[in-house]
Each structure stands twice: as structure tokens, then as C-alpha cells.
Tab-separated table of C-alpha atoms in Angstrom:
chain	number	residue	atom	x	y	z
A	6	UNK	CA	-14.199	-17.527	-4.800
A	7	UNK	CA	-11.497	-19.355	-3.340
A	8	UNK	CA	-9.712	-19.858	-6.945
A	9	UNK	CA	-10.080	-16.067	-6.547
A	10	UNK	CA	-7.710	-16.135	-3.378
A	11	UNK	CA	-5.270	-18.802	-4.889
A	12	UNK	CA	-4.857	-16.757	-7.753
A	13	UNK	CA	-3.836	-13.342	-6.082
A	14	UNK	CA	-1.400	-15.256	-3.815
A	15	UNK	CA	0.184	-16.734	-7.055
A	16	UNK	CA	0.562	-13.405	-8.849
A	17	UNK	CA	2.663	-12.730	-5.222
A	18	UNK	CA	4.398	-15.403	-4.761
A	19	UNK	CA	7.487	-14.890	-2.258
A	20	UNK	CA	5.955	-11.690	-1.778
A	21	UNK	CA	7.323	-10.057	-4.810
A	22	UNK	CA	4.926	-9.057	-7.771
A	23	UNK	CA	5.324	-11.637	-10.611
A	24	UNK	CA	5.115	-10.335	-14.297
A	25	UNK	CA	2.002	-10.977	-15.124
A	26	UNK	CA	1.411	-9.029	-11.643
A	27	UNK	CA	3.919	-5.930	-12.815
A	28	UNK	CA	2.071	-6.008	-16.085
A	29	UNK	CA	-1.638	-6.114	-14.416
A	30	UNK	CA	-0.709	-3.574	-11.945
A	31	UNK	CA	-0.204	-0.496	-14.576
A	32	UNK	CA	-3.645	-0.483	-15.967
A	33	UNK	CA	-4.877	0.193	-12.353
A	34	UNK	CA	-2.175	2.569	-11.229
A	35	UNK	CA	-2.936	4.733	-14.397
A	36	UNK	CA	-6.264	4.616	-13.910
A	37	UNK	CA	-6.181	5.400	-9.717
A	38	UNK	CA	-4.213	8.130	-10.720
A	39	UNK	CA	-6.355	9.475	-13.459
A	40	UNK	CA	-9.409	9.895	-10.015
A	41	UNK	CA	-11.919	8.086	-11.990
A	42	UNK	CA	-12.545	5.155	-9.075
A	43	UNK	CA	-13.651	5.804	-5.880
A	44	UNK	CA	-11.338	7.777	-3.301
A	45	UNK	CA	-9.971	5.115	-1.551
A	46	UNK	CA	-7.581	4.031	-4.536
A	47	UNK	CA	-4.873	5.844	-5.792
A	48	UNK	CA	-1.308	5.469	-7.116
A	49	UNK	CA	1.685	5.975	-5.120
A	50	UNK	CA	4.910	7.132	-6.914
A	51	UNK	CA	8.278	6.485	-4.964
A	52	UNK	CA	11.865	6.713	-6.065
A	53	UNK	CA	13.647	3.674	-6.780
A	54	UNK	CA	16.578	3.204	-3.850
A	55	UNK	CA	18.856	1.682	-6.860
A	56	UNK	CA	17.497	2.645	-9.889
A	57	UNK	CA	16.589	6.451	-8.993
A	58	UNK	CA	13.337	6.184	-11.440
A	59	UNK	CA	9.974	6.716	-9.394
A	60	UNK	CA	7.926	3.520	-9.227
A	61	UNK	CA	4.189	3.705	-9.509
A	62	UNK	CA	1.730	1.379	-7.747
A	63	UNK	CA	-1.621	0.762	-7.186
A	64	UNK	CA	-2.813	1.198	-3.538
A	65	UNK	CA	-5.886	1.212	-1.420
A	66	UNK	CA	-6.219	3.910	1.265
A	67	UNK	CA	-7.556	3.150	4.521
A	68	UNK	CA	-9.105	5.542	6.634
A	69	UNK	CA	-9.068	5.451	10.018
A	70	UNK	CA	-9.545	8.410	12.941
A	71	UNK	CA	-9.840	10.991	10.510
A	72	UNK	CA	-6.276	10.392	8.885
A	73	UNK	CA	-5.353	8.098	5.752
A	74	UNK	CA	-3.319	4.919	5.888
A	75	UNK	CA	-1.122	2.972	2.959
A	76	UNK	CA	-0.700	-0.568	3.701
A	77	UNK	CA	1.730	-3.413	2.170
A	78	UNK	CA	-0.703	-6.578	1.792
A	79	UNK	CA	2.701	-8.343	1.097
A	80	UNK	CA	4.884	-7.497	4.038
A	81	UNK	CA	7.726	-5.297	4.871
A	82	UNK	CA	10.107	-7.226	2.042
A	83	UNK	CA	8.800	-5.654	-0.769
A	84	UNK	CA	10.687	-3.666	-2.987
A	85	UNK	CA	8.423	-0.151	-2.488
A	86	UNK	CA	8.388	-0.377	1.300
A	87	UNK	CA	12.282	-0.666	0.781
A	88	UNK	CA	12.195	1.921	-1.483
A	89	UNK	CA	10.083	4.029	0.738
A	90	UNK	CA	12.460	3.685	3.834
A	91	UNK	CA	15.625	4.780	1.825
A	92	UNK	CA	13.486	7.692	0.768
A	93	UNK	CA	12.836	8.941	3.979
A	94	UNK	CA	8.973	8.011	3.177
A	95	UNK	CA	9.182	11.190	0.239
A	96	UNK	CA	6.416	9.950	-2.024
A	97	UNK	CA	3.776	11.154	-4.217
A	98	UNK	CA	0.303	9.968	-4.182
A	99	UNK	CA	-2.227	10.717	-7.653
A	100	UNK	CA	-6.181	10.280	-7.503
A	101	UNK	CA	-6.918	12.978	-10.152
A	102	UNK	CA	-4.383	15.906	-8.649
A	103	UNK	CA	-0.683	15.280	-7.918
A	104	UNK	CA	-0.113	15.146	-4.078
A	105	UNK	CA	3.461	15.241	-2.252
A	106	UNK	CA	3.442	13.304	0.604
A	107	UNK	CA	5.208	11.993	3.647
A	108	UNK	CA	4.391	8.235	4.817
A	109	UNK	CA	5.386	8.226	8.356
A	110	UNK	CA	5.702	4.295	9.643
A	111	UNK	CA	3.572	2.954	12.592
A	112	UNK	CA	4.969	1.383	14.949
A	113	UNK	CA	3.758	-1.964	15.312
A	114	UNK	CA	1.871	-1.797	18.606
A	115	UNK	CA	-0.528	0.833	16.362
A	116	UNK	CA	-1.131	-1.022	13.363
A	117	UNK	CA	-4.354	-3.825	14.381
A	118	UNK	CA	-7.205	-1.074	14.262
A	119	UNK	CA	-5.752	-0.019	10.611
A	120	UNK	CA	-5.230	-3.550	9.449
A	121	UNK	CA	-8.759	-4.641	10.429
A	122	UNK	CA	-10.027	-1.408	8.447
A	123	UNK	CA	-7.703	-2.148	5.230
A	124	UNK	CA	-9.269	-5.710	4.850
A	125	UNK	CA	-12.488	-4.577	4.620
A	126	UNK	CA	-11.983	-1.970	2.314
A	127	UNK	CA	-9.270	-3.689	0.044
A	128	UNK	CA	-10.763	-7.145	-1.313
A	129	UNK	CA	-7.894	-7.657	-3.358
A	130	UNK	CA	-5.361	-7.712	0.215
A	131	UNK	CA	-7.980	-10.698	2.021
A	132	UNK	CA	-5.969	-13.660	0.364
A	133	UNK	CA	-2.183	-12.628	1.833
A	134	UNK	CA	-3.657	-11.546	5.589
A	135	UNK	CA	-3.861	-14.636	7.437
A	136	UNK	CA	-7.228	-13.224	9.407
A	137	UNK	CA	-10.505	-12.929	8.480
A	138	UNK	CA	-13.176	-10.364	8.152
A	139	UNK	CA	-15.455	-11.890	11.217
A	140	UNK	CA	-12.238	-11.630	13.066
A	141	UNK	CA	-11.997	-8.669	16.084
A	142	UNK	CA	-9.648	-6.136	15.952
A	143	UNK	CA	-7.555	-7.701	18.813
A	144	UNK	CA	-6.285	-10.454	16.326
A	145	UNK	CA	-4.647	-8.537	14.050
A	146	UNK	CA	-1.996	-7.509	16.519
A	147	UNK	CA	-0.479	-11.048	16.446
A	148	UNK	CA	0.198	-10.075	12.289
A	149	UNK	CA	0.811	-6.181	13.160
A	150	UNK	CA	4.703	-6.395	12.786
A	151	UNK	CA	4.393	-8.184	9.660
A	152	UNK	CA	2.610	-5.454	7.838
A	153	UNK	CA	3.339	-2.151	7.371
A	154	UNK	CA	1.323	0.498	8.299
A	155	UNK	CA	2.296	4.165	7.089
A	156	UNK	CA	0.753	7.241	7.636
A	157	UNK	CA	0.093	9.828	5.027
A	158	UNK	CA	1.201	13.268	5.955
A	159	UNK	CA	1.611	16.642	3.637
A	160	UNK	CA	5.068	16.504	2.459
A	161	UNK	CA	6.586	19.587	3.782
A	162	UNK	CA	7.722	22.105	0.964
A	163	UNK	CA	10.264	20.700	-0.939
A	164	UNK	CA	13.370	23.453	-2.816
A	165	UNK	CA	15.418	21.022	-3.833
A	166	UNK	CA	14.180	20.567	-7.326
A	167	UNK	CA	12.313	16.185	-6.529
A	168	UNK	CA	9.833	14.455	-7.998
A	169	UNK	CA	6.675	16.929	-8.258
């Protein structure tokens, strides 16, 4: 399976999506968002920062103490963590219903116990996180500030006529 690996860090390459990446990702987003695959996907709708169109992804959810967790495999350079920031982490998540949400960032300190959960639930992550599942908990906070970790709250209720 190591082709396997090779090939998902390709499609990522500079930690930015390629095309053939951008292209593969829709299928899954619209299907995530449609709630036919298991709860723990979805697909997570944020506002461009430039643009102003929302961008929909594909993303595993990670639970952990009770609460859910969204993860970026690639780092904090990608364009929807950036995106996410400038939006005050206003997002909406679909898995068969429409949900507004609030992703509130952990800090880094926080984030090893949720990274060592997202590898094992998100397959597709294991080839850009540079530890590996046999690995304790305690190693993922030398890679903590490299990956975000963001919490998913209920959006509060929102007047001002957003994304719905």
C-alpha cells in the first residue's frame, strides 16, 4: 500500500490540492453531504476570504471527549484553514441536514489526543502525518502546532442574512 501513500502525498503536493485532487474531491464532498457514508464524514462549506463564494470540502470528523473535531491533514497553509480564520471560523457542515457551525481553534498544547484519534479514523490523512498508528499519544505533540485542530460548536443564531 505504500504506492497508496505516495499517491495521496502527490495529489498534495506543497500542501495545496492539485487538480486532479480539486476534481476528486467533489464527488466525495457531494456525497458526505448527501449523509449516505458513515457519520464521521461530512462536507464543510466556508466562505472564500477573496473570492466571497463558499468552498466545499470533504472532511473526516474526529470524535474525541464527547465533542467533534475537523482536522487539516495538510497543515495550517491551506487555503480553507485561511479561509476559515478570516471567517471568524463561520462555517457550515452537511451529512444529510444543513448545520451552521462555529470551528473554534485549539491551541496547540491540546491538539496530540485529537491527532492520534483523526489518524485512526481518517486513512486517507496517514500518508501527510509524519507518525504512525503504533505510535502513543505523547508523540503527536512534537507535530501538534503543525496541524490544526478546530472544534465544532453550534453557530450561534445568525440575522444577518449568511450562508444558511
Amino acid at each position: 500500500m505504500r504506492w497508496y501513500g505516495d499517491y495521496l502525498r502527490r495529489l498534495y503536493r506543497g500542501g495545496r490540492p492539485n487538480l486532479c485532487a480539486r476534481v476528486q474531491n467533489r464527488l466525495p464532498a457531494g456525497v458526505f453531504a448527501l449523509g449516505v457514508m458513515p457519520r464521521r464524514v461530512a462536507a464543510l462549506g466556508i466562505r472564500g476570504r477573496r473570492s466571497g463564494r463558499v468552498i466545499w470540502l470533504p472532511v473526516v470528523l474526529t470524535e474525541f471527549e464527547g465533542r467533534r473535531y475537523v482536522v487539516s491533514m495538510l497543515g495550517d497553509k491551506t487555503n480553507w484553514v485561511r479561509n476559515l480564520r478570516a471567517a471568524d471560523g463561520v462555517a457550515v457542515l452537511r451529512h444529510g441536514r444543513r448545520e451552521q457551525v462555529r470551528l473554534a481553534e485549539l491551541e496547540p498544547e491540546l491538539r496530540a489526543p485529537v491527532l492520534w484519534h483523526y489518524v485512526r479514523v481518517a486513512p486517507g490523512a496517514r500518508p501527510h502525518i509524519p507518525i504512525g498508528l503504533d505510535a502513543p499519544t505523547s508523540a503527536f505533540e512534537r507535530i501538534a502546532a503543525d496541524y490544526p485542530v478546530f472544534r465544532v460548536d453550534a453557530a450561534p443564531n445568525r440575522r444577518d442574512g449568511g450562508e444558511r
